[in-house]
Coordinates of C-alpha atoms and ligand atoms in Angstrom, one line a residue:
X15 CA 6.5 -56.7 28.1
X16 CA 9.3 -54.8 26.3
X17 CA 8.3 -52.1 23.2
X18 CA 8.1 -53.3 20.3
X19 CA 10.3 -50.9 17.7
X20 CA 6.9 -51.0 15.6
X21 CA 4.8 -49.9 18.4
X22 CA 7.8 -47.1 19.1
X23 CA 7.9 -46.2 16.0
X24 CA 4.3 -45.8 15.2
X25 CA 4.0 -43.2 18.0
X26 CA 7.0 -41.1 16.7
X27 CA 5.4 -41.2 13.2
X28 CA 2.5 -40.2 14.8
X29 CA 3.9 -37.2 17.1
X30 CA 5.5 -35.9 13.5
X31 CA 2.3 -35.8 12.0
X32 CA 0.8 -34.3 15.2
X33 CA 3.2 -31.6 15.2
X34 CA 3.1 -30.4 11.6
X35 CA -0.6 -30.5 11.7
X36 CA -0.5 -28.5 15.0
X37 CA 1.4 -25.9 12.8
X38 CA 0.2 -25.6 9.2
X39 CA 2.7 -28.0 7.7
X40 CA 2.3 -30.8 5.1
X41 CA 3.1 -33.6 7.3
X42 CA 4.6 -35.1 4.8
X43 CA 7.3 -32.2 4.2
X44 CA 8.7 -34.1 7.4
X45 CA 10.7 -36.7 6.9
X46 CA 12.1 -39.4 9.5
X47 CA 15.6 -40.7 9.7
X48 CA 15.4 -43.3 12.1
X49 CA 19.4 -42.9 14.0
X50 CA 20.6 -46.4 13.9
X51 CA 24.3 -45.9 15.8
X52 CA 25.2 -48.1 17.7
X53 CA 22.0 -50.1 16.9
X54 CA 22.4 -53.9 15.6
X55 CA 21.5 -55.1 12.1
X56 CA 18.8 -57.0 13.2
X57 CA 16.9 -54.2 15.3
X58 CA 17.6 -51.8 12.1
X59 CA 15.9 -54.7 9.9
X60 CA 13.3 -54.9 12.1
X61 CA 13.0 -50.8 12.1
X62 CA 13.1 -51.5 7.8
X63 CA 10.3 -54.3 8.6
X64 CA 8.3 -51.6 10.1
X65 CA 8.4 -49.2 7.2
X66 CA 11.1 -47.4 8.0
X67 CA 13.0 -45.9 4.8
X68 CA 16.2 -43.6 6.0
X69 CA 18.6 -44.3 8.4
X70 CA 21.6 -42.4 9.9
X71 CA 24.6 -43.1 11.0
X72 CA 27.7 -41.6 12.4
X73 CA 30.7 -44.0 11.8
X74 CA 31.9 -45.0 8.9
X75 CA 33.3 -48.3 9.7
X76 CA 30.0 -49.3 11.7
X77 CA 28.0 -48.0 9.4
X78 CA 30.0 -49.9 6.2
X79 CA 29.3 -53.5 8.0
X80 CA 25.8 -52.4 8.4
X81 CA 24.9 -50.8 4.8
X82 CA 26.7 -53.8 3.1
X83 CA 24.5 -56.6 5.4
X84 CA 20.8 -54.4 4.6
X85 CA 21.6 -53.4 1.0
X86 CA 20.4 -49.8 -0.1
X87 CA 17.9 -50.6 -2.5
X88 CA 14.9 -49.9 0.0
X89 CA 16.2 -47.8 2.2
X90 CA 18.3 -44.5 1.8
X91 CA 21.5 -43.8 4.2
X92 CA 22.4 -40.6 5.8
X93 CA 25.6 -39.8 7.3
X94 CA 25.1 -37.5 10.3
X95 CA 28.4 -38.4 12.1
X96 CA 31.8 -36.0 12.3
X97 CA 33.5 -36.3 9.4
X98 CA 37.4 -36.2 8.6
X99 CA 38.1 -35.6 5.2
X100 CA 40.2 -39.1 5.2
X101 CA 36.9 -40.9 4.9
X102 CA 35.4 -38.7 2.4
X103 CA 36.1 -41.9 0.0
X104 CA 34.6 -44.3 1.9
X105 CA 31.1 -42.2 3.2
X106 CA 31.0 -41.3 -0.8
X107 CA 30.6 -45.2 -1.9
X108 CA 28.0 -45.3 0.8
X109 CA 25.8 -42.8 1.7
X110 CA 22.9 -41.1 -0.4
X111 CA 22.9 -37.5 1.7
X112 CA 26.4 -36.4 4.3
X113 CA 24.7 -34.1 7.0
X114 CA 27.8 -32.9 8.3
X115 CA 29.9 -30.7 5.6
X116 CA 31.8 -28.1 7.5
X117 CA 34.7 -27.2 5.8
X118 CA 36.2 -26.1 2.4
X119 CA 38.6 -29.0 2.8
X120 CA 36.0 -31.4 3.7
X121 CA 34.1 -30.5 0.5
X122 CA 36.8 -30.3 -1.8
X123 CA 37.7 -33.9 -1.2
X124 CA 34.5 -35.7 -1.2
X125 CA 33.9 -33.6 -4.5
X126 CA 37.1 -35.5 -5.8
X127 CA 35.4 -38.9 -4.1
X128 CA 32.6 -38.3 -6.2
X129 CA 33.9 -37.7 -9.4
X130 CA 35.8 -40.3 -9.0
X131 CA 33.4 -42.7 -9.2
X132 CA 30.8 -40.7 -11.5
X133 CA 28.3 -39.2 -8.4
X134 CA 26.8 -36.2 -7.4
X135 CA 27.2 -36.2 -3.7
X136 CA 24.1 -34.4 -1.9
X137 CA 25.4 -33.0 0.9
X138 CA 23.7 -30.0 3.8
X139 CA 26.4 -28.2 5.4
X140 CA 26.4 -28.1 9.0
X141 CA 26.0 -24.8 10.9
X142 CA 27.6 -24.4 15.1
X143 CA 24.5 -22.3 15.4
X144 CA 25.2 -21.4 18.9
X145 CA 28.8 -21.2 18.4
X146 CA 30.2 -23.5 21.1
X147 CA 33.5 -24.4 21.3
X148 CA 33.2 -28.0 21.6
X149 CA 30.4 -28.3 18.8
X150 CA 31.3 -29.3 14.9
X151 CA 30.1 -27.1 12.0
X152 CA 31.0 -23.9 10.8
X153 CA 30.2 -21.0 12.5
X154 CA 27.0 -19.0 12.0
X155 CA 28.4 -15.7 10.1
X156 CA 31.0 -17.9 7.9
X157 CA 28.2 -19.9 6.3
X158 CA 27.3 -18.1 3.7
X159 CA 30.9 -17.7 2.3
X160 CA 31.4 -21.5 2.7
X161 CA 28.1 -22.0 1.0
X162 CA 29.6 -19.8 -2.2
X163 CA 32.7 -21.5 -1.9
X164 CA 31.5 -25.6 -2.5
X165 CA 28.7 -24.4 -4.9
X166 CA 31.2 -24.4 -7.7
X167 CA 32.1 -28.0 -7.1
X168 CA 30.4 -30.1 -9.8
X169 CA 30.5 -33.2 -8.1
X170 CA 28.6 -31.4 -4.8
X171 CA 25.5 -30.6 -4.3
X172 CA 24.4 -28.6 -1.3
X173 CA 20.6 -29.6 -0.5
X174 CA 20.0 -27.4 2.7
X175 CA 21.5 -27.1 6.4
X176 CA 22.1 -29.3 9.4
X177 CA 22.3 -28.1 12.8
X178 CA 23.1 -30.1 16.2
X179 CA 22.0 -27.7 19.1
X180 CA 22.8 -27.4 22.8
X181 CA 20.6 -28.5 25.5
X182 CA 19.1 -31.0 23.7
X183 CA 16.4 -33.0 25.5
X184 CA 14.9 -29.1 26.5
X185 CA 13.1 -28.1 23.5
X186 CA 12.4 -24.3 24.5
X187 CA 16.0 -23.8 25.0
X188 CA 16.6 -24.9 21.6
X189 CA 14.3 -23.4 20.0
X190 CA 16.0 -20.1 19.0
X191 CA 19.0 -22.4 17.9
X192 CA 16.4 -23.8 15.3
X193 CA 14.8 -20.7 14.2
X194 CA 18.2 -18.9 13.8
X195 CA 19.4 -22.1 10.9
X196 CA 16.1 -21.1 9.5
X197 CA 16.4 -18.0 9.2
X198 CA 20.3 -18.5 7.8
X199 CA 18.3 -21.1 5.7
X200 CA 16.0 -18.3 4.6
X201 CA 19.0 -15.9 4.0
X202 CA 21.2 -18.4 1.7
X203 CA 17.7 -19.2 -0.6
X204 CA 17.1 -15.0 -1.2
X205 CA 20.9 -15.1 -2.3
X206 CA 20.2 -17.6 -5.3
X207 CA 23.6 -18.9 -5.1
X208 CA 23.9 -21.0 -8.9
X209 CA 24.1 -24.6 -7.6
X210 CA 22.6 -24.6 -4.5
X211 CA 19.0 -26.1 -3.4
X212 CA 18.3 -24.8 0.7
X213 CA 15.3 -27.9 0.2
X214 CA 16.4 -29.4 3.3
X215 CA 16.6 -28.8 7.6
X216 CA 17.7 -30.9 9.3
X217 CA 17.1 -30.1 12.7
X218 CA 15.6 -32.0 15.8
X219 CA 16.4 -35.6 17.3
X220 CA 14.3 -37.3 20.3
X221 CA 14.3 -34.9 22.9
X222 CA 13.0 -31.7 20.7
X223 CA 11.9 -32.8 17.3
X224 CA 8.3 -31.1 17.9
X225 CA 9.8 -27.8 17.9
X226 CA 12.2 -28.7 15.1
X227 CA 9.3 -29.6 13.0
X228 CA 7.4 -26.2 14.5
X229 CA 10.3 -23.7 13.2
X230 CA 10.7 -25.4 9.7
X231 CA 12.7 -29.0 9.6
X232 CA 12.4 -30.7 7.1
X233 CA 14.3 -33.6 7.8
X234 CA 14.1 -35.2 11.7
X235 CA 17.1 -36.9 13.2
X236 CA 15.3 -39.8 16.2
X237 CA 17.3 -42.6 17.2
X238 CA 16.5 -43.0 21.3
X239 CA 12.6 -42.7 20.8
X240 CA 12.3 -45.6 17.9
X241 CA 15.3 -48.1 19.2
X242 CA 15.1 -47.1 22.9
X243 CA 18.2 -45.9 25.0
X244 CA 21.6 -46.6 23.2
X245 CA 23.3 -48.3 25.9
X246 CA 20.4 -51.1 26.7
X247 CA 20.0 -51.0 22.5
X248 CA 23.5 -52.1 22.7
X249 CA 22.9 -55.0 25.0
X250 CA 20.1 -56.2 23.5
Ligands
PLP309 C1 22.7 -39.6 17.9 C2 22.3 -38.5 17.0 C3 20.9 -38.2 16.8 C4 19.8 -38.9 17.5 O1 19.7 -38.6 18.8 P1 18.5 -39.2 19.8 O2 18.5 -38.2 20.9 O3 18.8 -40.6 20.1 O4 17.2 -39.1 19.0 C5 20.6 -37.2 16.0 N1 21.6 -36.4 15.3 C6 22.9 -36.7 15.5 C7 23.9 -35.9 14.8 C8 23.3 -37.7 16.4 O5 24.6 -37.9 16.6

């Protein structure tokens, strides 16, 4: 018989608390966001049934069907997804915490967004900690100065760091990856930049959350391990 998402998710909850324990940490300094891409309503209602409380997405449009059919009232939204300043109005309306501020420009217009409609918009800026080519975020030894530069905003406020590592699935690799945004992490707090809160990192997803949670995460990004693979998810 097929997994329940309860049963799935039970055992994730369980491996956060198992790993936080395992190093000193508050399990409850660890919080889930359960990756509902490409997942339908009904498996995410399902995933709310279970207890879930924050999900994440990475398209806006998707995402916009979705948040307006399950409502916001028990569960928070993350956006974890690219983002192209053109839909700063849209992921402004909808989400309660944008994972994936890289850019001056990016932050400039969702501060606009958000005053637009009377909102402080939480964001964590995203960091290309191993400096890839292909990967979105800003790079490592530009942070800080980005991190100076949208502090001023009013209508922003930066709550901590996002990262999106290589070799994902092979949490040794990415290990360093994760204790390198800490220690930037670490870095930005002992600056005391007016304006900015480093509560939050977010840092980990199915393949390596254990050693997320081991080097300091705060927040856990899971979608594979709670709503199985995304292709037969898909399908149904
Ligand atoms: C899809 C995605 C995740 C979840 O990945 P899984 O391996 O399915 O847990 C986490 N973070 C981001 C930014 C993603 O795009």
């Amino acid at each position: 018989m097929a997994e329940t998402i309860q049963s799935r998710l039970k055992r994730v909850k369980d491996r956060i608390t198992e790993a936080a324990l395992a190093c000193g940490r508050d399990p409850k300094t660890v919080k889930l966001i359960a990756v509902s891409k490409t997942v339908p309503a009904d498996r995410i209602l399902a995933a709310i049934g279970a207890g879930v409380k924050d999900l994440g997405e990475n398209y806006v449009q998707e995402a916009r069907e979705k948040i307006e059919a399950l409502g916001r009232e028990t569960v928070s939204w993350h956006y974890i997804g690219h983002l192209q300043s053109n839909k700063a109005k849209y992921v402004v309306k909808l989400f309660d915490l944008i994972h994936s501020v890289d850019s001056l420009k990016l932050a400039k217009e969702l501060d606009k967004r958000a005053r637009a409609i009377g909102k402080v918009q939480k964001v964590l800026v995203q960091v290309n900690i191993s400096g890839e080519t292909t990967k979105s975020g800003i790079d490592t030894e530009a942070t800080v100065a980005l991190v100076r530069q949208i502090a001023p905003l009013d209508n922003l406020a930066i709550c901590g760091l996002m990262t999106m590592p290589p070799y994902f699935n092979s949490p040794e690799k990415v290990r360093p990856y994760f204790r390198a945004l800490k220690e930037l992490h670490n870095l930005i707090r002992r600056e005391a930049i007016a304006n900015v809160h480093m509560a939050e990192l977010s840092m980990g997803m199915t393949g390596d959350f254990e050693a997320g949670i081991q080097e300091g995460a705060t927040l856990v990004r899971i979608g594979t391990a709670i709503f199985g693979e995304r292709g037969a998810a898909a399908r149904g």
